[in-house]
Amino acid sequence: MEINKEQRLYVIPCGNGYTSLGFDVLDKRASAFAKELNFEWKERKGTKKAYNHYMLLLTQAEKKFKQTGWKSTTELHPQLIGLENCRIEVIDEDGLKYRFNVGKSTGYIPCHLQIHNARSLGGCPVDSRPFKSVTVIIRG
């Protein structure tokens, strides 16, 4: 792992290339995981220590999942919790309107998925920004 301070990114080897994780994203996720797992998070953004502590939190989360079946809620969209399998209409903070089925990924850190329609086999993660409105069209 390398640190790109100019772009505020952790640059992480991945397969034959690289992936990246922003300082602010890591800090937000780590704070949430730490809270869920009853750990303290006081690391300084953009440091190797912060990255290593984050990786330790992920290891602890995986261990807890394997031992108890626990799953994190940190990556679920707060406005969509309980609306899994529903068809909804949202208006985002830019005023754009979308309709989709709410899905949820698997694993110990699930996220909500934006599934185009009932015939779709999957979807992309739902943006974490708040919606101006959420309307249930069809209850799942």
mmCIF file of N, CA and C in Angstrom:
data_model
loop_
_atom_site.group_PDB
_atom_site.id
_atom_site.type_symbol
_atom_site.label_atom_id
_atom_site.label_comp_id
_atom_site.label_asym_id
_atom_site.label_seq_id
_atom_site.Cartn_x
_atom_site.Cartn_y
_atom_site.Cartn_z
ATOM 1 N N MET A 1 0.847 -1.179 0.000
ATOM 2 C CA MET A 1 0.000 0.000 0.000
ATOM 3 C C MET A 1 0.890 1.238 0.000
ATOM 4 N N GLU A 2 0.524 2.176 -0.829
ATOM 5 C CA GLU A 2 1.232 3.451 -0.880
ATOM 6 C C GLU A 2 0.241 4.573 -0.602
ATOM 7 N N ILE A 3 0.764 5.715 -0.216
ATOM 8 C CA ILE A 3 -0.076 6.868 0.085
ATOM 9 C C ILE A 3 0.190 7.960 -0.932
ATOM 10 N N ASN A 4 -0.886 8.445 -1.558
ATOM 11 C CA ASN A 4 -0.798 9.564 -2.482
ATOM 12 C C ASN A 4 -1.429 10.760 -1.780
ATOM 13 N N LYS A 5 -0.596 11.566 -1.137
ATOM 14 C CA LYS A 5 -1.106 12.708 -0.355
ATOM 15 C C LYS A 5 -1.747 13.765 -1.248
ATOM 16 N N GLU A 6 -1.205 13.955 -2.446
ATOM 17 C CA GLU A 6 -1.738 14.966 -3.358
ATOM 18 C C GLU A 6 -3.201 14.673 -3.719
ATOM 19 N N GLN A 7 -3.514 13.402 -4.008
ATOM 20 C CA GLN A 7 -4.882 13.031 -4.369
ATOM 21 C C GLN A 7 -5.672 12.495 -3.176
ATOM 22 N N ARG A 8 -5.039 12.471 -2.002
ATOM 23 C CA ARG A 8 -5.666 12.015 -0.756
ATOM 24 C C ARG A 8 -6.204 10.597 -0.891
ATOM 25 N N LEU A 9 -5.315 9.699 -1.375
ATOM 26 C CA LEU A 9 -5.693 8.316 -1.635
ATOM 27 C C LEU A 9 -4.689 7.325 -1.064
ATOM 28 N N TYR A 10 -5.224 6.207 -0.613
ATOM 29 C CA TYR A 10 -4.397 5.033 -0.365
ATOM 30 C C TYR A 10 -4.402 4.267 -1.686
ATOM 31 N N VAL A 11 -3.241 3.910 -2.195
ATOM 32 C CA VAL A 11 -3.111 3.168 -3.443
ATOM 33 C C VAL A 11 -2.732 1.736 -3.072
ATOM 34 N N ILE A 12 -3.598 0.798 -3.437
ATOM 35 C CA ILE A 12 -3.505 -0.572 -2.941
ATOM 36 C C ILE A 12 -3.313 -1.532 -4.107
ATOM 37 N N PRO A 13 -2.245 -2.364 -4.071
ATOM 38 C CA PRO A 13 -2.080 -3.373 -5.125
ATOM 39 C C PRO A 13 -3.304 -4.291 -5.168
ATOM 40 N N CYS A 14 -3.749 -4.608 -6.388
ATOM 41 C CA CYS A 14 -4.943 -5.434 -6.555
ATOM 42 C C CYS A 14 -4.796 -6.211 -7.862
ATOM 43 N N GLY A 15 -4.619 -7.532 -7.765
ATOM 44 C CA GLY A 15 -4.422 -8.337 -8.972
ATOM 45 C C GLY A 15 -3.192 -7.866 -9.716
ATOM 46 N N ASN A 16 -3.342 -7.566 -11.005
ATOM 47 C CA ASN A 16 -2.224 -7.072 -11.816
ATOM 48 C C ASN A 16 -2.134 -5.556 -11.830
ATOM 49 N N GLY A 17 -2.999 -4.896 -11.058
ATOM 50 C CA GLY A 17 -3.002 -3.439 -11.067
ATOM 51 C C GLY A 17 -3.141 -2.873 -9.673
ATOM 52 N N TYR A 18 -3.935 -1.832 -9.570
ATOM 53 C CA TYR A 18 -4.116 -1.126 -8.298
ATOM 54 C C TYR A 18 -5.569 -0.719 -8.132
ATOM 55 N N THR A 19 -5.956 -0.503 -6.912
ATOM 56 C CA THR A 19 -7.222 0.132 -6.597
ATOM 57 C C THR A 19 -6.897 1.261 -5.627
ATOM 58 N N SER A 20 -7.868 2.069 -5.292
ATOM 59 C CA SER A 20 -7.592 3.166 -4.372
ATOM 60 C C SER A 20 -8.739 3.331 -3.389
ATOM 61 N N LEU A 21 -8.428 3.968 -2.294
ATOM 62 C CA LEU A 21 -9.406 4.258 -1.247
ATOM 63 C C LEU A 21 -9.078 5.642 -0.714
ATOM 64 N N GLY A 22 -10.056 6.531 -0.767
ATOM 65 C CA GLY A 22 -9.847 7.901 -0.329
ATOM 66 C C GLY A 22 -9.681 8.017 1.178
ATOM 67 N N PHE A 23 -8.912 8.970 1.604
ATOM 68 C CA PHE A 23 -8.679 9.205 3.038
ATOM 69 C C PHE A 23 -9.996 9.408 3.781
ATOM 70 N N ASP A 24 -10.874 10.241 3.218
ATOM 71 C CA ASP A 24 -12.143 10.546 3.891
ATOM 72 C C ASP A 24 -13.064 9.336 3.936
ATOM 73 N N VAL A 25 -13.085 8.547 2.855
ATOM 74 C CA VAL A 25 -13.923 7.346 2.812
ATOM 75 C C VAL A 25 -13.444 6.350 3.858
ATOM 76 N N LEU A 26 -12.135 6.111 3.908
ATOM 77 C CA LEU A 26 -11.605 5.190 4.909
ATOM 78 C C LEU A 26 -11.928 5.672 6.319
ATOM 79 N N ASP A 27 -11.766 6.945 6.568
ATOM 80 C CA ASP A 27 -12.022 7.474 7.907
ATOM 81 C C ASP A 27 -13.496 7.301 8.299
ATOM 82 N N LYS A 28 -14.397 7.588 7.373
ATOM 83 C CA LYS A 28 -15.833 7.443 7.642
ATOM 84 C C LYS A 28 -16.185 5.980 7.916
ATOM 85 N N ARG A 29 -15.683 5.077 7.064
ATOM 86 C CA ARG A 29 -15.971 3.651 7.241
ATOM 87 C C ARG A 29 -15.362 3.129 8.534
ATOM 88 N N ALA A 30 -14.126 3.487 8.792
ATOM 89 C CA ALA A 30 -13.440 3.002 9.993
ATOM 90 C C ALA A 30 -14.137 3.487 11.254
ATOM 91 N N SER A 31 -14.559 4.736 11.271
ATOM 92 C CA SER A 31 -15.280 5.267 12.439
ATOM 93 C C SER A 31 -16.554 4.466 12.691
ATOM 94 N N ALA A 32 -17.277 4.162 11.631
ATOM 95 C CA ALA A 32 -18.525 3.405 11.761
ATOM 96 C C ALA A 32 -18.260 1.969 12.216
ATOM 97 N N PHE A 33 -17.250 1.300 11.622
ATOM 98 C CA PHE A 33 -16.914 -0.066 12.039
ATOM 99 C C PHE A 33 -16.471 -0.091 13.492
ATOM 100 N N ALA A 34 -15.634 0.860 13.867
ATOM 101 C CA ALA A 34 -15.134 0.917 15.240
ATOM 102 C C ALA A 34 -16.285 1.045 16.227
ATOM 103 N N LYS A 35 -17.236 1.909 15.904
ATOM 104 C CA LYS A 35 -18.400 2.096 16.772
ATOM 105 C C LYS A 35 -19.190 0.793 16.901
ATOM 106 N N GLU A 36 -19.447 0.133 15.773
ATOM 107 C CA GLU A 36 -20.197 -1.131 15.789
ATOM 108 C C GLU A 36 -19.480 -2.225 16.575
ATOM 109 N N LEU A 37 -18.162 -2.235 16.489
ATOM 110 C CA LEU A 37 -17.373 -3.296 17.117
ATOM 111 C C LEU A 37 -16.856 -2.932 18.505
ATOM 112 N N ASN A 38 -17.282 -1.771 19.006
ATOM 113 C CA ASN A 38 -16.850 -1.280 20.321
ATOM 114 C C ASN A 38 -15.339 -1.084 20.420
ATOM 115 N N PHE A 39 -14.776 -0.506 19.364
ATOM 116 C CA PHE A 39 -13.371 -0.120 19.359
ATOM 117 C C PHE A 39 -13.311 1.397 19.300
ATOM 118 N N GLU A 40 -12.143 1.926 19.563
ATOM 119 C CA GLU A 40 -11.947 3.367 19.477
ATOM 120 C C GLU A 40 -11.283 3.700 18.155
ATOM 121 N N TRP A 41 -11.694 4.795 17.530
ATOM 122 C CA TRP A 41 -11.062 5.260 16.285
ATOM 123 C C TRP A 41 -10.641 6.699 16.461
ATOM 124 N N LYS A 42 -9.335 6.904 16.529
ATOM 125 C CA LYS A 42 -8.796 8.261 16.666
ATOM 126 C C LYS A 42 -7.581 8.449 15.767
ATOM 127 N N GLU A 43 -7.569 7.728 14.660
ATOM 128 C CA GLU A 43 -6.406 7.802 13.775
ATOM 129 C C GLU A 43 -6.448 9.059 12.914
ATOM 130 N N ARG A 44 -5.258 9.528 12.565
ATOM 131 C CA ARG A 44 -5.134 10.709 11.711
ATOM 132 C C ARG A 44 -5.292 10.285 10.248
ATOM 133 N N LYS A 45 -6.129 11.003 9.515
ATOM 134 C CA LYS A 45 -6.377 10.679 8.107
ATOM 135 C C LYS A 45 -5.085 10.663 7.306
ATOM 136 N N GLY A 46 -5.028 9.711 6.370
ATOM 137 C CA GLY A 46 -3.922 9.691 5.422
ATOM 138 C C GLY A 46 -2.637 9.074 5.933
ATOM 139 N N THR A 47 -2.696 8.331 7.024
ATOM 140 C CA THR A 47 -1.483 7.714 7.567
ATOM 141 C C THR A 47 -1.512 6.203 7.372
ATOM 142 N N LYS A 48 -0.329 5.596 7.377
ATOM 143 C CA LYS A 48 -0.256 4.134 7.303
ATOM 144 C C LYS A 48 -0.890 3.516 8.543
ATOM 145 N N LYS A 49 -0.741 4.176 9.668
ATOM 146 C CA LYS A 49 -1.331 3.676 10.903
ATOM 147 C C LYS A 49 -2.858 3.610 10.769
ATOM 148 N N ALA A 50 -3.464 4.627 10.169
ATOM 149 C CA ALA A 50 -4.920 4.633 9.976
ATOM 150 C C ALA A 50 -5.326 3.480 9.053
ATOM 151 N N TYR A 51 -4.599 3.289 7.977
ATOM 152 C CA TYR A 51 -4.915 2.206 7.039
ATOM 153 C C TYR A 51 -4.790 0.846 7.730
ATOM 154 N N ASN A 52 -3.714 0.648 8.464
ATOM 155 C CA ASN A 52 -3.499 -0.632 9.153
ATOM 156 C C ASN A 52 -4.565 -0.880 10.225
ATOM 157 N N HIS A 53 -4.972 0.160 10.930
ATOM 158 C CA HIS A 53 -6.016 0.026 11.944
ATOM 159 C C HIS A 53 -7.350 -0.327 11.266
ATOM 160 N N TYR A 54 -7.629 0.294 10.131
ATOM 161 C CA TYR A 54 -8.834 -0.016 9.357
ATOM 162 C C TYR A 54 -8.830 -1.494 8.946
ATOM 163 N N MET A 55 -7.708 -1.968 8.454
ATOM 164 C CA MET A 55 -7.609 -3.371 8.044
ATOM 165 C C MET A 55 -7.831 -4.303 9.239
ATOM 166 N N LEU A 56 -7.342 -3.914 10.415
ATOM 167 C CA LEU A 56 -7.573 -4.697 11.629
ATOM 168 C C LEU A 56 -9.065 -4.731 11.969
ATOM 169 N N LEU A 57 -9.746 -3.609 11.817
ATOM 170 C CA LEU A 57 -11.191 -3.569 12.061
ATOM 171 C C LEU A 57 -11.934 -4.506 11.111
ATOM 172 N N LEU A 58 -11.525 -4.531 9.848
ATOM 173 C CA LEU A 58 -12.155 -5.441 8.890
ATOM 174 C C LEU A 58 -11.921 -6.899 9.284
ATOM 175 N N THR A 59 -10.738 -7.197 9.759
ATOM 176 C CA THR A 59 -10.424 -8.550 10.226
ATOM 177 C C THR A 59 -11.299 -8.918 11.419
ATOM 178 N N GLN A 60 -11.478 -7.982 12.345
ATOM 179 C CA GLN A 60 -12.336 -8.219 13.513
ATOM 180 C C GLN A 60 -13.789 -8.426 13.097
ATOM 181 N N ALA A 61 -14.248 -7.647 12.115
ATOM 182 C CA ALA A 61 -15.619 -7.786 11.620
ATOM 183 C C ALA A 61 -15.817 -9.164 10.993
ATOM 184 N N GLU A 62 -14.862 -9.604 10.193
ATOM 185 C CA GLU A 62 -14.957 -10.918 9.564
ATOM 186 C C GLU A 62 -14.950 -12.033 10.615
ATOM 187 N N LYS A 63 -14.108 -11.890 11.607
ATOM 188 C CA LYS A 63 -14.028 -12.881 12.691
ATOM 189 C C LYS A 63 -15.366 -12.969 13.435
ATOM 190 N N LYS A 64 -15.957 -11.816 13.751
ATOM 191 C CA LYS A 64 -17.243 -11.796 14.454
ATOM 192 C C LYS A 64 -18.330 -12.442 13.603
ATOM 193 N N PHE A 65 -18.313 -12.187 12.299
ATOM 194 C CA PHE A 65 -19.273 -12.794 11.378
ATOM 195 C C PHE A 65 -19.138 -14.313 11.386
ATOM 196 N N LYS A 66 -17.916 -14.807 11.297
ATOM 197 C CA LYS A 66 -17.690 -16.253 11.254
ATOM 198 C C LYS A 66 -18.086 -16.935 12.563
ATOM 199 N N GLN A 67 -17.900 -16.236 13.678
ATOM 200 C CA GLN A 67 -18.223 -16.818 14.983
ATOM 201 C C GLN A 67 -19.712 -16.738 15.323
ATOM 202 N N THR A 68 -20.367 -15.663 14.901
ATOM 203 C CA THR A 68 -21.737 -15.431 15.376
ATOM 204 C C THR A 68 -22.772 -15.208 14.275
ATOM 205 N N GLY A 69 -22.330 -14.985 13.035
ATOM 206 C CA GLY A 69 -23.260 -14.657 11.957
ATOM 207 C C GLY A 69 -23.602 -13.173 11.896
ATOM 208 N N TRP A 70 -22.997 -12.378 12.787
ATOM 209 C CA TRP A 70 -23.219 -10.932 12.825
ATOM 210 C C TRP A 70 -22.899 -10.313 11.468
ATOM 211 N N LYS A 71 -23.664 -9.270 11.098
ATOM 212 C CA LYS A 71 -23.385 -8.506 9.884
ATOM 213 C C LYS A 71 -23.396 -7.026 10.210
ATOM 214 N N SER A 72 -22.499 -6.304 9.619
ATOM 215 C CA SER A 72 -22.408 -4.858 9.804
ATOM 216 C C SER A 72 -23.578 -4.160 9.104
ATOM 217 N N THR A 73 -23.962 -3.026 9.631
ATOM 218 C CA THR A 73 -24.971 -2.191 8.958
ATOM 219 C C THR A 73 -24.354 -0.898 8.429
ATOM 220 N N THR A 74 -23.041 -0.768 8.540
ATOM 221 C CA THR A 74 -22.377 0.499 8.210
ATOM 222 C C THR A 74 -22.499 0.918 6.756
ATOM 223 N N GLU A 75 -22.627 -0.029 5.843
ATOM 224 C CA GLU A 75 -22.685 0.313 4.420
ATOM 225 C C GLU A 75 -24.113 0.285 3.866
ATOM 226 N N LEU A 76 -25.101 0.019 4.732
ATOM 227 C CA LEU A 76 -26.489 0.072 4.293
ATOM 228 C C LEU A 76 -26.951 1.525 4.248
ATOM 229 N N HIS A 77 -27.759 1.852 3.259
ATOM 230 C CA HIS A 77 -28.282 3.218 3.144
ATOM 231 C C HIS A 77 -29.365 3.387 4.209
ATOM 232 N N PRO A 78 -29.207 4.316 5.149
ATOM 233 C CA PRO A 78 -30.150 4.455 6.267
ATOM 234 C C PRO A 78 -31.613 4.614 5.846
ATOM 235 N N GLN A 79 -31.867 5.291 4.739
ATOM 236 C CA GLN A 79 -33.242 5.521 4.298
ATOM 237 C C GLN A 79 -33.877 4.280 3.657
ATOM 238 N N LEU A 80 -33.062 3.259 3.384
ATOM 239 C CA LEU A 80 -33.583 2.071 2.711
ATOM 240 C C LEU A 80 -33.668 0.847 3.621
ATOM 241 N N ILE A 81 -33.194 0.961 4.837
ATOM 242 C CA ILE A 81 -33.268 -0.172 5.768
ATOM 243 C C ILE A 81 -34.740 -0.518 5.980
ATOM 244 N N GLY A 82 -35.063 -1.786 5.787
ATOM 245 C CA GLY A 82 -36.436 -2.260 5.907
ATOM 246 C C GLY A 82 -37.208 -2.220 4.596
ATOM 247 N N LEU A 83 -36.609 -1.653 3.542
ATOM 248 C CA LEU A 83 -37.287 -1.584 2.243
ATOM 249 C C LEU A 83 -36.717 -2.587 1.244
ATOM 250 N N GLU A 84 -35.908 -3.535 1.723
ATOM 251 C CA GLU A 84 -35.356 -4.556 0.855
ATOM 252 C C GLU A 84 -36.508 -5.297 0.172
ATOM 253 N N ASN A 85 -36.348 -5.611 -1.099
ATOM 254 C CA ASN A 85 -37.336 -6.294 -1.945
ATOM 255 C C ASN A 85 -38.517 -5.406 -2.345
ATOM 256 N N CYS A 86 -38.485 -4.130 -2.007
ATOM 257 C CA CYS A 86 -39.537 -3.204 -2.421
ATOM 258 C C CYS A 86 -39.120 -2.491 -3.706
ATOM 259 N N ARG A 87 -40.111 -2.082 -4.488
ATOM 260 C CA ARG A 87 -39.861 -1.197 -5.624
ATOM 261 C C ARG A 87 -40.110 0.209 -5.105
ATOM 262 N N ILE A 88 -39.129 1.081 -5.310
ATOM 263 C CA ILE A 88 -39.238 2.430 -4.767
ATOM 264 C C ILE A 88 -38.947 3.477 -5.840
ATOM 265 N N GLU A 89 -39.342 4.696 -5.511
ATOM 266 C CA GLU A 89 -38.977 5.848 -6.315
ATOM 267 C C GLU A 89 -38.260 6.811 -5.384
ATOM 268 N N VAL A 90 -37.105 7.281 -5.801
ATOM 269 C CA VAL A 90 -36.359 8.239 -4.991
ATOM 270 C C VAL A 90 -36.106 9.499 -5.800
ATOM 271 N N ILE A 91 -35.959 10.578 -5.078
ATOM 272 C CA ILE A 91 -35.476 11.825 -5.671
ATOM 273 C C ILE A 91 -34.170 12.136 -4.960
ATOM 274 N N ASP A 92 -33.095 12.235 -5.744
ATOM 275 C CA ASP A 92 -31.782 12.452 -5.127
ATOM 276 C C ASP A 92 -31.558 13.934 -4.821
ATOM 277 N N GLU A 93 -30.426 14.236 -4.252
ATOM 278 C CA GLU A 93 -30.177 15.624 -3.830
ATOM 279 C C GLU A 93 -30.009 16.580 -5.009
ATOM 280 N N ASP A 94 -29.855 16.027 -6.230
ATOM 281 C CA ASP A 94 -29.798 16.873 -7.428
ATOM 282 C C ASP A 94 -31.171 17.045 -8.069
ATOM 283 N N GLY A 95 -32.204 16.446 -7.439
ATOM 284 C CA GLY A 95 -33.559 16.554 -7.961
ATOM 285 C C GLY A 95 -33.905 15.514 -9.014
ATOM 286 N N LEU A 96 -33.001 14.556 -9.266
ATOM 287 C CA LEU A 96 -33.260 13.514 -10.265
ATOM 288 C C LEU A 96 -34.089 12.391 -9.657
ATOM 289 N N LYS A 97 -35.029 11.857 -10.451
ATOM 290 C CA LYS A 97 -35.941 10.823 -9.992
ATOM 291 C C LYS A 97 -35.499 9.461 -10.539
ATOM 292 N N TYR A 98 -35.488 8.450 -9.678
ATOM 293 C CA TYR A 98 -35.128 7.087 -10.072
ATOM 294 C C TYR A 98 -36.133 6.112 -9.483
ATOM 295 N N ARG A 99 -36.384 5.026 -10.215
ATOM 296 C CA ARG A 99 -37.173 3.914 -9.695
ATOM 297 C C ARG A 99 -36.315 2.663 -9.775
ATOM 298 N N PHE A 100 -36.343 1.881 -8.704
ATOM 299 C CA PHE A 100 -35.592 0.633 -8.695
ATOM 300 C C PHE A 100 -36.088 -0.265 -7.578
ATOM 301 N N ASN A 101 -35.707 -1.541 -7.677
ATOM 302 C CA ASN A 101 -35.973 -2.496 -6.610
ATOM 303 C C ASN A 101 -34.797 -2.430 -5.649
ATOM 304 N N VAL A 102 -35.076 -2.482 -4.367
ATOM 305 C CA VAL A 102 -34.022 -2.424 -3.359
ATOM 306 C C VAL A 102 -33.545 -3.843 -3.066
ATOM 307 N N GLY A 103 -32.287 -4.077 -3.320
ATOM 308 C CA GLY A 103 -31.669 -5.354 -2.999
ATOM 309 C C GLY A 103 -30.643 -5.150 -1.908
ATOM 310 N N LYS A 104 -30.034 -6.249 -1.480
ATOM 311 C CA LYS A 104 -28.980 -6.163 -0.472
ATOM 312 C C LYS A 104 -27.919 -7.203 -0.812
ATOM 313 N N SER A 105 -26.672 -6.789 -0.791
ATOM 314 C CA SER A 105 -25.582 -7.704 -1.095
ATOM 315 C C SER A 105 -25.384 -8.692 0.047
ATOM 316 N N THR A 106 -24.565 -9.688 -0.205
ATOM 317 C CA THR A 106 -24.292 -10.705 0.808
ATOM 318 C C THR A 106 -22.988 -10.390 1.526
ATOM 319 N N GLY A 107 -22.607 -11.236 2.460
ATOM 320 C CA GLY A 107 -21.359 -11.059 3.186
ATOM 321 C C GLY A 107 -21.557 -10.352 4.511
ATOM 322 N N TYR A 108 -20.470 -10.095 5.180
ATOM 323 C CA TYR A 108 -20.543 -9.512 6.520
ATOM 324 C C TYR A 108 -20.584 -7.982 6.523
ATOM 325 N N ILE A 109 -20.414 -7.356 5.356
ATOM 326 C CA ILE A 109 -20.568 -5.902 5.239
ATOM 327 C C ILE A 109 -21.473 -5.635 4.032
ATOM 328 N N PRO A 110 -22.770 -5.955 4.152
ATOM 329 C CA PRO A 110 -23.663 -5.781 3.009
ATOM 330 C C PRO A 110 -23.938 -4.308 2.706
ATOM 331 N N CYS A 111 -24.336 -4.060 1.469
ATOM 332 C CA CYS A 111 -24.781 -2.724 1.064
ATOM 333 C C CYS A 111 -26.091 -2.891 0.304
ATOM 334 N N HIS A 112 -26.840 -1.814 0.194
ATOM 335 C CA HIS A 112 -28.056 -1.863 -0.602
ATOM 336 C C HIS A 112 -27.691 -1.793 -2.081
ATOM 337 N N LEU A 113 -28.495 -2.495 -2.879
ATOM 338 C CA LEU A 113 -28.278 -2.541 -4.321
ATOM 339 C C LEU A 113 -29.454 -1.925 -5.051
ATOM 340 N N GLN A 114 -29.146 -1.238 -6.113
ATOM 341 C CA GLN A 114 -30.151 -0.634 -6.988
ATOM 342 C C GLN A 114 -30.386 -1.619 -8.128
ATOM 343 N N ILE A 115 -31.505 -2.354 -8.073
ATOM 344 C CA ILE A 115 -31.794 -3.388 -9.054
ATOM 345 C C ILE A 115 -32.847 -2.862 -10.026
ATOM 346 N N HIS A 116 -32.502 -2.874 -11.302
ATOM 347 C CA HIS A 116 -33.331 -2.244 -12.336
ATOM 348 C C HIS A 116 -34.766 -2.776 -12.346
ATOM 349 N N ASN A 117 -34.941 -4.086 -12.427
ATOM 350 C CA ASN A 117 -36.288 -4.656 -12.428
ATOM 351 C C ASN A 117 -36.248 -6.103 -11.948
ATOM 352 N N ALA A 118 -37.392 -6.749 -11.893
ATOM 353 C CA ALA A 118 -37.491 -8.101 -11.350
ATOM 354 C C ALA A 118 -36.710 -9.123 -12.174
ATOM 355 N N ARG A 119 -36.450 -8.853 -13.429
ATOM 356 C CA ARG A 119 -35.691 -9.782 -14.272
ATOM 357 C C ARG A 119 -34.183 -9.599 -14.131
ATOM 358 N N SER A 120 -33.758 -8.536 -13.479
ATOM 359 C CA SER A 120 -32.331 -8.255 -13.321
ATOM 360 C C SER A 120 -31.694 -9.246 -12.364
ATOM 361 N N LEU A 121 -30.466 -9.624 -12.655
ATOM 362 C CA LEU A 121 -29.743 -10.575 -11.823
ATOM 363 C C LEU A 121 -28.894 -9.904 -10.747
ATOM 364 N N GLY A 122 -28.800 -8.628 -10.766
ATOM 365 C CA GLY A 122 -28.009 -7.903 -9.782
ATOM 366 C C GLY A 122 -28.112 -6.418 -10.036
ATOM 367 N N GLY A 123 -27.308 -5.667 -9.335
ATOM 368 C CA GLY A 123 -27.344 -4.227 -9.507
ATOM 369 C C GLY A 123 -26.128 -3.571 -8.891
ATOM 370 N N CYS A 124 -26.072 -2.276 -9.004
ATOM 371 C CA CYS A 124 -24.949 -1.526 -8.455
ATOM 372 C C CYS A 124 -25.287 -1.042 -7.044
ATOM 373 N N PRO A 125 -24.269 -0.744 -6.246
ATOM 374 C CA PRO A 125 -24.537 -0.221 -4.898
ATOM 375 C C PRO A 125 -25.289 1.111 -4.965
ATOM 376 N N VAL A 126 -26.171 1.313 -4.013
ATOM 377 C CA VAL A 126 -26.908 2.575 -3.922
ATOM 378 C C VAL A 126 -25.965 3.645 -3.399
ATOM 379 N N ASP A 127 -25.986 4.796 -4.022
ATOM 380 C CA ASP A 127 -25.187 5.944 -3.595
ATOM 381 C C ASP A 127 -25.460 6.238 -2.121
ATOM 382 N N SER A 128 -24.440 6.589 -1.380
ATOM 383 C CA SER A 128 -24.601 6.807 0.068
ATOM 384 C C SER A 128 -25.184 8.178 0.423
ATOM 385 N N ARG A 129 -25.297 9.067 -0.556
ATOM 386 C CA ARG A 129 -25.850 10.396 -0.265
ATOM 387 C C ARG A 129 -27.323 10.292 0.114
ATOM 388 N N PRO A 130 -27.796 11.175 0.971
ATOM 389 C CA PRO A 130 -29.213 11.139 1.351
ATOM 390 C C PRO A 130 -30.127 11.462 0.168
ATOM 391 N N PHE A 131 -31.307 10.875 0.194
ATOM 392 C CA PHE A 131 -32.328 11.189 -0.798
ATOM 393 C C PHE A 131 -33.216 12.303 -0.261
ATOM 394 N N LYS A 132 -33.738 13.132 -1.171
ATOM 395 C CA LYS A 132 -34.721 14.139 -0.762
ATOM 396 C C LYS A 132 -36.032 13.451 -0.405
ATOM 397 N N SER A 133 -36.355 12.371 -1.145
ATOM 398 C CA SER A 133 -37.569 11.623 -0.825
ATOM 399 C C SER A 133 -37.425 10.169 -1.257
ATOM 400 N N VAL A 134 -38.152 9.302 -0.562
ATOM 401 C CA VAL A 134 -38.228 7.887 -0.890
ATOM 402 C C VAL A 134 -39.697 7.503 -0.820
ATOM 403 N N THR A 135 -40.237 6.973 -1.907
ATOM 404 C CA THR A 135 -41.634 6.559 -1.964
ATOM 405 C C THR A 135 -41.695 5.087 -2.330
ATOM 406 N N VAL A 136 -42.412 4.293 -1.550
ATOM 407 C CA VAL A 136 -42.584 2.877 -1.858
ATOM 408 C C VAL A 136 -43.683 2.750 -2.896
ATOM 409 N N ILE A 137 -43.366 2.098 -4.007
ATOM 410 C CA ILE A 137 -44.331 1.884 -5.083
ATOM 411 C C ILE A 137 -44.990 0.512 -4.907
ATOM 412 N N ILE A 138 -44.164 -0.509 -4.662
ATOM 413 C CA ILE A 138 -44.662 -1.866 -4.449
ATOM 414 C C ILE A 138 -43.923 -2.449 -3.240
ATOM 415 N N ARG A 139 -44.665 -2.875 -2.240
ATOM 416 C CA ARG A 139 -44.055 -3.531 -1.075
ATOM 417 C C ARG A 139 -43.601 -4.922 -1.469
ATOM 418 N N GLY A 140 -42.408 -5.305 -0.999
ATOM 419 C CA GLY A 140 -41.844 -6.613 -1.328
ATOM 420 C C GLY A 140 -42.324 -7.668 -0.494
#
